Amino acid sequence: MQRVQCLHLKHVLQTVCALEAVVLRTFGPEGGQVLFTRDTGQVMLSRSGTQILTALRLEHPLARMVVECIWKHTRKTGDGSKSFILLVASLLRTIHSAASKEPIVSCNSNSRAAAESTTARHLADKMLGFTTEKLEDLITVALAPYGVRLLVNNLSANALTDYDNLQKLLVSFFCTRLGCTHCDLMSELICKLLISWKCFTFSSLRFLNDNFPALHTAVLGFPVSCSRLIAGQVIHRDFATPHRNIHQHPVKAVVFTISLQPKLLNAEDVLELETRMMEDHGDRPDRSILHFSAWAESSLECIFASLQTFEVSVLLSSVKQSDAALALATQAEMCVVECVSEDELALFIHLSGASPVSDCRGIQPEHVASLTFCQPILLGAHRYVHVDFPDSKEDMAKPSTVVICGLGEGQTNQYARAIEDVIRMLRTTWEPLDATTISVQSGKSPSSILPGCVLPTGGTFEFLLHHALLQYGKTQEISNPTDTDVPLVCQLLADALLCLPRHIYSDNLRCFLQVQTRVCSFDPYEPDRLLCMPEFSQAQEEPCMYSSSSNNLKMLSGLESVSCKYHLIMAVLQCVKSLLRVDTVLHVSSDFNSKPARPTYSSDDED
């Protein structure tokens, strides 16, 4: 392999096209799943673009760079990994086509490739600058009127319109991630989860996303259809002491972040204690140790006596307790749950409102949490601790835990990741609502993209934006004939966007043209007609429209977030610009005897 490799536009395009070929197998209604095998013999079946791309053993630095950009994007929006790589490849093709048409004097192949790369960088910079300034306005003026705003404040089973639209949004997401078999089940499960947690704002969705590791339980050996919600919180530990007294209601609990046993003396402390007692009282060393043991036992008894005065019957601990502490807890008929994870304890503290005990000598009423119940629960082959909290107000959230069932660990992990990503997608969909409030308070101009704005799937967003870009380019060409960059940028971006609907309707070009024509001909002031397009509502009556089963109709009759699409285009253009800025790849041999010098960067160098 060459130690120094000069990169041109064609090299970047070849690398991205190799990644595109991988994700194309899972994209669209006809997409399937990819089966990976590890060296250990373990297999992974997945349709998630991010999971597939990150599982590849990529050697080329440009490929790893693209995957890193995709990972960062999906960490924010939870969706769009396959569309991301398809758009990157399409943009590079359109840029390559435009750059190759530029007149170049030199006939040298290297000089011509270098000139094409320079032109490509210029076009990528112009495209990113144009979208940064104008894309949001174009979406607001040309696309938002066609969209339907999903009102989160009306999210309930009684508000049938918003509830139905939310399910369509979730179904289309799960179809692309997990397939159409269990998408209805998972969308119904997430709807119930959002309603129980009152996740009607960006901040509440962020709380749900941050605490998701403590809010779901994987159960192996059961079909996915057994997945359900459980009221309250499931702590993934078992009781360390008998649980005879927990049937009483209500239950009082205390959280300890330290060991109840006083800290044992180390060698230096023992020597100091021996010296001091010999100087003061002439006591022997063995008597000093006996004094300490008696004091430790007395301290433990005082701690449990203090807990009994508050009628505490459950002790939650982040550390393992001593045998003496467990024995006294058993004698006092208190249940101990030890080695609880930090995430679960943090969630318990938040839901209960109680403060954790960091000093056993000062237990106060604010340390005592009231529980509706605390009992064991058997999920699969494991027994955990199940707690629930009393309702304070009718409009307050009612915590619940998601039980994700699957036949194996890989399936449960895949469904858990999909649920976590769908929460990120919803958070991005409703994010402008809070962003508008913050920007108004800070004096900045608010977003013009309405929060909760959704459009039908099946290429509706791409068709509308493609039409809007062409119209804007023509307008700028007439108003300012000397500026040729804006019309060219609009044309290139508009052409690249059509790659997504082309792949969606790859088996039926007639359907592609019909949908494009009908989408662009609808009245923006009648968005409900767009949701009832014949392509989406009567596809079964028109078999020529789709060559597949009704499962594909389910994917194409859903909704998708306008805000997520906006973030996708911006992230793709930033990735393309970064890729085209790479001139040379240096292949450095690994030398374990010497460490290369690493430069230090300031905070200003992050961009």
PDB file of N, CA and C in Angstrom, residues 389-434:
ATOM      1  N   PHE A 389     -44.735   4.406  42.710  1.00  0.00           N
ATOM      2  CA  PHE A 389     -44.770   5.642  43.470  1.00  0.00           C
ATOM      3  C   PHE A 389     -46.202   6.170  43.532  1.00  0.00           C
ATOM      4  N   PRO A 390     -46.574   6.784  44.638  1.00  0.00           N
ATOM      5  CA  PRO A 390     -47.947   7.309  44.757  1.00  0.00           C
ATOM      6  C   PRO A 390     -48.181   8.467  43.808  1.00  0.00           C
ATOM      7  N   ASP A 391     -49.420   8.591  43.346  1.00  0.00           N
ATOM      8  CA  ASP A 391     -49.795   9.694  42.463  1.00  0.00           C
ATOM      9  C   ASP A 391     -49.965  10.959  43.279  1.00  0.00           C
ATOM     10  N   SER A 392     -49.240  12.003  42.874  1.00  0.00           N
ATOM     11  CA  SER A 392     -49.351  13.271  43.578  1.00  0.00           C
ATOM     12  C   SER A 392     -50.438  14.157  42.991  1.00  0.00           C
ATOM     13  N   LYS A 393     -50.504  14.223  41.652  1.00  0.00           N
ATOM     14  CA  LYS A 393     -51.510  15.030  40.970  1.00  0.00           C
ATOM     15  C   LYS A 393     -51.990  14.263  39.750  1.00  0.00           C
ATOM     16  N   GLU A 394     -53.170  14.629  39.280  1.00  0.00           N
ATOM     17  CA  GLU A 394     -53.736  13.934  38.133  1.00  0.00           C
ATOM     18  C   GLU A 394     -52.955  14.194  36.856  1.00  0.00           C
ATOM     19  N   ASP A 395     -52.391  15.401  36.728  1.00  0.00           N
ATOM     20  CA  ASP A 395     -51.682  15.753  35.507  1.00  0.00           C
ATOM     21  C   ASP A 395     -50.205  15.381  35.556  1.00  0.00           C
ATOM     22  N   MET A 396     -49.769  14.747  36.644  1.00  0.00           N
ATOM     23  CA  MET A 396     -48.370  14.355  36.763  1.00  0.00           C
ATOM     24  C   MET A 396     -48.119  13.053  36.001  1.00  0.00           C
ATOM     25  N   ALA A 397     -46.854  12.837  35.648  1.00  0.00           N
ATOM     26  CA  ALA A 397     -46.490  11.632  34.920  1.00  0.00           C
ATOM     27  C   ALA A 397     -46.642  10.403  35.799  1.00  0.00           C
ATOM     28  N   LYS A 398     -47.001   9.306  35.175  1.00  0.00           N
ATOM     29  CA  LYS A 398     -47.094   8.028  35.860  1.00  0.00           C
ATOM     30  C   LYS A 398     -45.989   7.125  35.311  1.00  0.00           C
ATOM     31  N   PRO A 399     -44.911   6.970  36.067  1.00  0.00           N
ATOM     32  CA  PRO A 399     -43.744   6.244  35.542  1.00  0.00           C
ATOM     33  C   PRO A 399     -44.109   4.822  35.141  1.00  0.00           C
ATOM     34  N   SER A 400     -43.464   4.357  34.089  1.00  0.00           N
ATOM     35  CA  SER A 400     -43.643   2.989  33.627  1.00  0.00           C
ATOM     36  C   SER A 400     -42.350   2.507  32.985  1.00  0.00           C
ATOM     37  N   THR A 401     -42.166   1.199  32.981  1.00  0.00           N
ATOM     38  CA  THR A 401     -40.968   0.568  32.451  1.00  0.00           C
ATOM     39  C   THR A 401     -41.334  -0.276  31.236  1.00  0.00           C
ATOM     40  N   VAL A 402     -40.494  -0.231  30.216  1.00  0.00           N
ATOM     41  CA  VAL A 402     -40.727  -1.005  29.003  1.00  0.00           C
ATOM     42  C   VAL A 402     -40.066  -2.363  29.140  1.00  0.00           C
ATOM     43  N   VAL A 403     -40.833  -3.412  28.967  1.00  0.00           N
ATOM     44  CA  VAL A 403     -40.313  -4.771  28.943  1.00  0.00           C
ATOM     45  C   VAL A 403     -40.186  -5.185  27.478  1.00  0.00           C
ATOM     46  N   ILE A 404     -38.956  -5.400  27.028  1.00  0.00           N
ATOM     47  CA  ILE A 404     -38.677  -5.751  25.636  1.00  0.00           C
ATOM     48  C   ILE A 404     -38.340  -7.229  25.573  1.00  0.00           C
ATOM     49  N   CYS A 405     -39.191  -7.987  24.933  1.00  0.00           N
ATOM     50  CA  CYS A 405     -38.997  -9.438  24.831  1.00  0.00           C
ATOM     51  C   CYS A 405     -38.389  -9.788  23.481  1.00  0.00           C
ATOM     52  N   GLY A 406     -37.640 -10.864  23.469  1.00  0.00           N
ATOM     53  CA  GLY A 406     -37.021 -11.341  22.240  1.00  0.00           C
ATOM     54  C   GLY A 406     -36.485 -12.735  22.436  1.00  0.00           C
ATOM     55  N   LEU A 407     -36.265 -13.419  21.323  1.00  0.00           N
ATOM     56  CA  LEU A 407     -35.769 -14.787  21.404  1.00  0.00           C
ATOM     57  C   LEU A 407     -34.289 -14.847  21.766  1.00  0.00           C
ATOM     58  N   GLY A 408     -33.563 -13.787  21.504  1.00  0.00           N
ATOM     59  CA  GLY A 408     -32.147 -13.764  21.812  1.00  0.00           C
ATOM     60  C   GLY A 408     -31.694 -12.379  22.202  1.00  0.00           C
ATOM     61  N   GLU A 409     -30.436 -12.284  22.631  1.00  0.00           N
ATOM     62  CA  GLU A 409     -29.901 -10.995  23.073  1.00  0.00           C
ATOM     63  C   GLU A 409     -29.792 -10.007  21.930  1.00  0.00           C
ATOM     64  N   GLY A 410     -29.435 -10.495  20.735  1.00  0.00           N
ATOM     65  CA  GLY A 410     -29.315  -9.596  19.602  1.00  0.00           C
ATOM     66  C   GLY A 410     -30.630  -8.945  19.223  1.00  0.00           C
ATOM     67  N   GLN A 411     -31.721  -9.714  19.282  1.00  0.00           N
ATOM     68  CA  GLN A 411     -33.023  -9.160  18.928  1.00  0.00           C
ATOM     69  C   GLN A 411     -33.501  -8.138  19.945  1.00  0.00           C
ATOM     70  N   THR A 412     -33.337  -8.437  21.226  1.00  0.00           N
ATOM     71  CA  THR A 412     -33.758  -7.479  22.248  1.00  0.00           C
ATOM     72  C   THR A 412     -32.932  -6.206  22.192  1.00  0.00           C
ATOM     73  N   ASN A 413     -31.628  -6.331  21.949  1.00  0.00           N
ATOM     74  CA  ASN A 413     -30.788  -5.130  21.826  1.00  0.00           C
ATOM     75  C   ASN A 413     -31.195  -4.288  20.627  1.00  0.00           C
ATOM     76  N   GLN A 414     -31.562  -4.947  19.529  1.00  0.00           N
ATOM     77  CA  GLN A 414     -31.974  -4.216  18.330  1.00  0.00           C
ATOM     78  C   GLN A 414     -33.269  -3.455  18.572  1.00  0.00           C
ATOM     79  N   TYR A 415     -34.216  -4.066  19.255  1.00  0.00           N
ATOM     80  CA  TYR A 415     -35.470  -3.388  19.536  1.00  0.00           C
ATOM     81  C   TYR A 415     -35.277  -2.267  20.563  1.00  0.00           C
ATOM     82  N   ALA A 416     -34.386  -2.494  21.525  1.00  0.00           N
ATOM     83  CA  ALA A 416     -34.104  -1.438  22.510  1.00  0.00           C
ATOM     84  C   ALA A 416     -33.466  -0.233  21.838  1.00  0.00           C
ATOM     85  N   ARG A 417     -32.543  -0.463  20.917  1.00  0.00           N
ATOM     86  CA  ARG A 417     -31.921   0.653  20.200  1.00  0.00           C
ATOM     87  C   ARG A 417     -32.940   1.387  19.345  1.00  0.00           C
ATOM     88  N   ALA A 418     -33.859   0.636  18.742  1.00  0.00           N
ATOM     89  CA  ALA A 418     -34.884   1.280  17.917  1.00  0.00           C
ATOM     90  C   ALA A 418     -35.786   2.168  18.761  1.00  0.00           C
ATOM     91  N   ILE A 419     -36.160   1.713  19.950  1.00  0.00           N
ATOM     92  CA  ILE A 419     -37.002   2.533  20.829  1.00  0.00           C
ATOM     93  C   ILE A 419     -36.248   3.770  21.284  1.00  0.00           C
ATOM     94  N   GLU A 420     -34.981   3.600  21.625  1.00  0.00           N
ATOM     95  CA  GLU A 420     -34.176   4.749  22.045  1.00  0.00           C
ATOM     96  C   GLU A 420     -34.034   5.757  20.904  1.00  0.00           C
ATOM     97  N   ASP A 421     -33.874   5.258  19.676  1.00  0.00           N
ATOM     98  CA  ASP A 421     -33.737   6.155  18.531  1.00  0.00           C
ATOM     99  C   ASP A 421     -35.052   6.842  18.188  1.00  0.00           C
ATOM    100  N   VAL A 422     -36.167   6.145  18.381  1.00  0.00           N
ATOM    101  CA  VAL A 422     -37.448   6.786  18.064  1.00  0.00           C
ATOM    102  C   VAL A 422     -37.739   7.922  19.054  1.00  0.00           C
ATOM    103  N   ILE A 423     -37.257   7.793  20.279  1.00  0.00           N
ATOM    104  CA  ILE A 423     -37.401   8.886  21.245  1.00  0.00           C
ATOM    105  C   ILE A 423     -36.555  10.076  20.796  1.00  0.00           C
ATOM    106  N   ARG A 424     -35.355   9.814  20.272  1.00  0.00           N
ATOM    107  CA  ARG A 424     -34.527  10.905  19.741  1.00  0.00           C
ATOM    108  C   ARG A 424     -35.207  11.560  18.542  1.00  0.00           C
ATOM    109  N   MET A 425     -35.826  10.746  17.701  1.00  0.00           N
ATOM    110  CA  MET A 425     -36.519  11.295  16.540  1.00  0.00           C
ATOM    111  C   MET A 425     -37.668  12.204  16.957  1.00  0.00           C
ATOM    112  N   LEU A 426     -38.444  11.767  17.940  1.00  0.00           N
ATOM    113  CA  LEU A 426     -39.544  12.596  18.431  1.00  0.00           C
ATOM    114  C   LEU A 426     -39.020  13.873  19.081  1.00  0.00           C
ATOM    115  N   ARG A 427     -37.917  13.765  19.792  1.00  0.00           N
ATOM    116  CA  ARG A 427     -37.327  14.937  20.430  1.00  0.00           C
ATOM    117  C   ARG A 427     -36.891  15.958  19.376  1.00  0.00           C
ATOM    118  N   THR A 428     -36.307  15.490  18.274  1.00  0.00           N
ATOM    119  CA  THR A 428     -35.914  16.396  17.202  1.00  0.00           C
ATOM    120  C   THR A 428     -37.132  16.971  16.495  1.00  0.00           C
ATOM    121  N   THR A 429     -38.186  16.174  16.372  1.00  0.00           N
ATOM    122  CA  THR A 429     -39.405  16.643  15.716  1.00  0.00           C
ATOM    123  C   THR A 429     -40.035  17.798  16.478  1.00  0.00           C
ATOM    124  N   TRP A 430     -40.020  17.731  17.793  1.00  0.00           N
ATOM    125  CA  TRP A 430     -40.643  18.765  18.619  1.00  0.00           C
ATOM    126  C   TRP A 430     -39.642  19.771  19.176  1.00  0.00           C
ATOM    127  N   GLU A 431     -38.393  19.634  18.807  1.00  0.00           N
ATOM    128  CA  GLU A 431     -37.358  20.512  19.349  1.00  0.00           C
ATOM    129  C   GLU A 431     -37.559  21.979  19.029  1.00  0.00           C
ATOM    130  N   PRO A 432     -37.975  22.354  17.827  1.00  0.00           N
ATOM    131  CA  PRO A 432     -38.118  23.796  17.547  1.00  0.00           C
ATOM    132  C   PRO A 432     -39.066  24.521  18.474  1.00  0.00           C
ATOM    133  N   LEU A 433     -40.027  23.809  19.083  1.00  0.00           N
ATOM    134  CA  LEU A 433     -40.941  24.469  20.015  1.00  0.00           C
ATOM    135  C   LEU A 433     -40.183  25.093  21.169  1.00  0.00           C
ATOM    136  N   ASP A 434     -39.307  24.307  21.797  1.00  0.00           N
ATOM    137  CA  ASP A 434     -38.518  24.843  22.901  1.00  0.00           C
ATOM    138  C   ASP A 434     -37.425  25.763  22.395  1.00  0.00           C
TER     139      ASP A 434
END
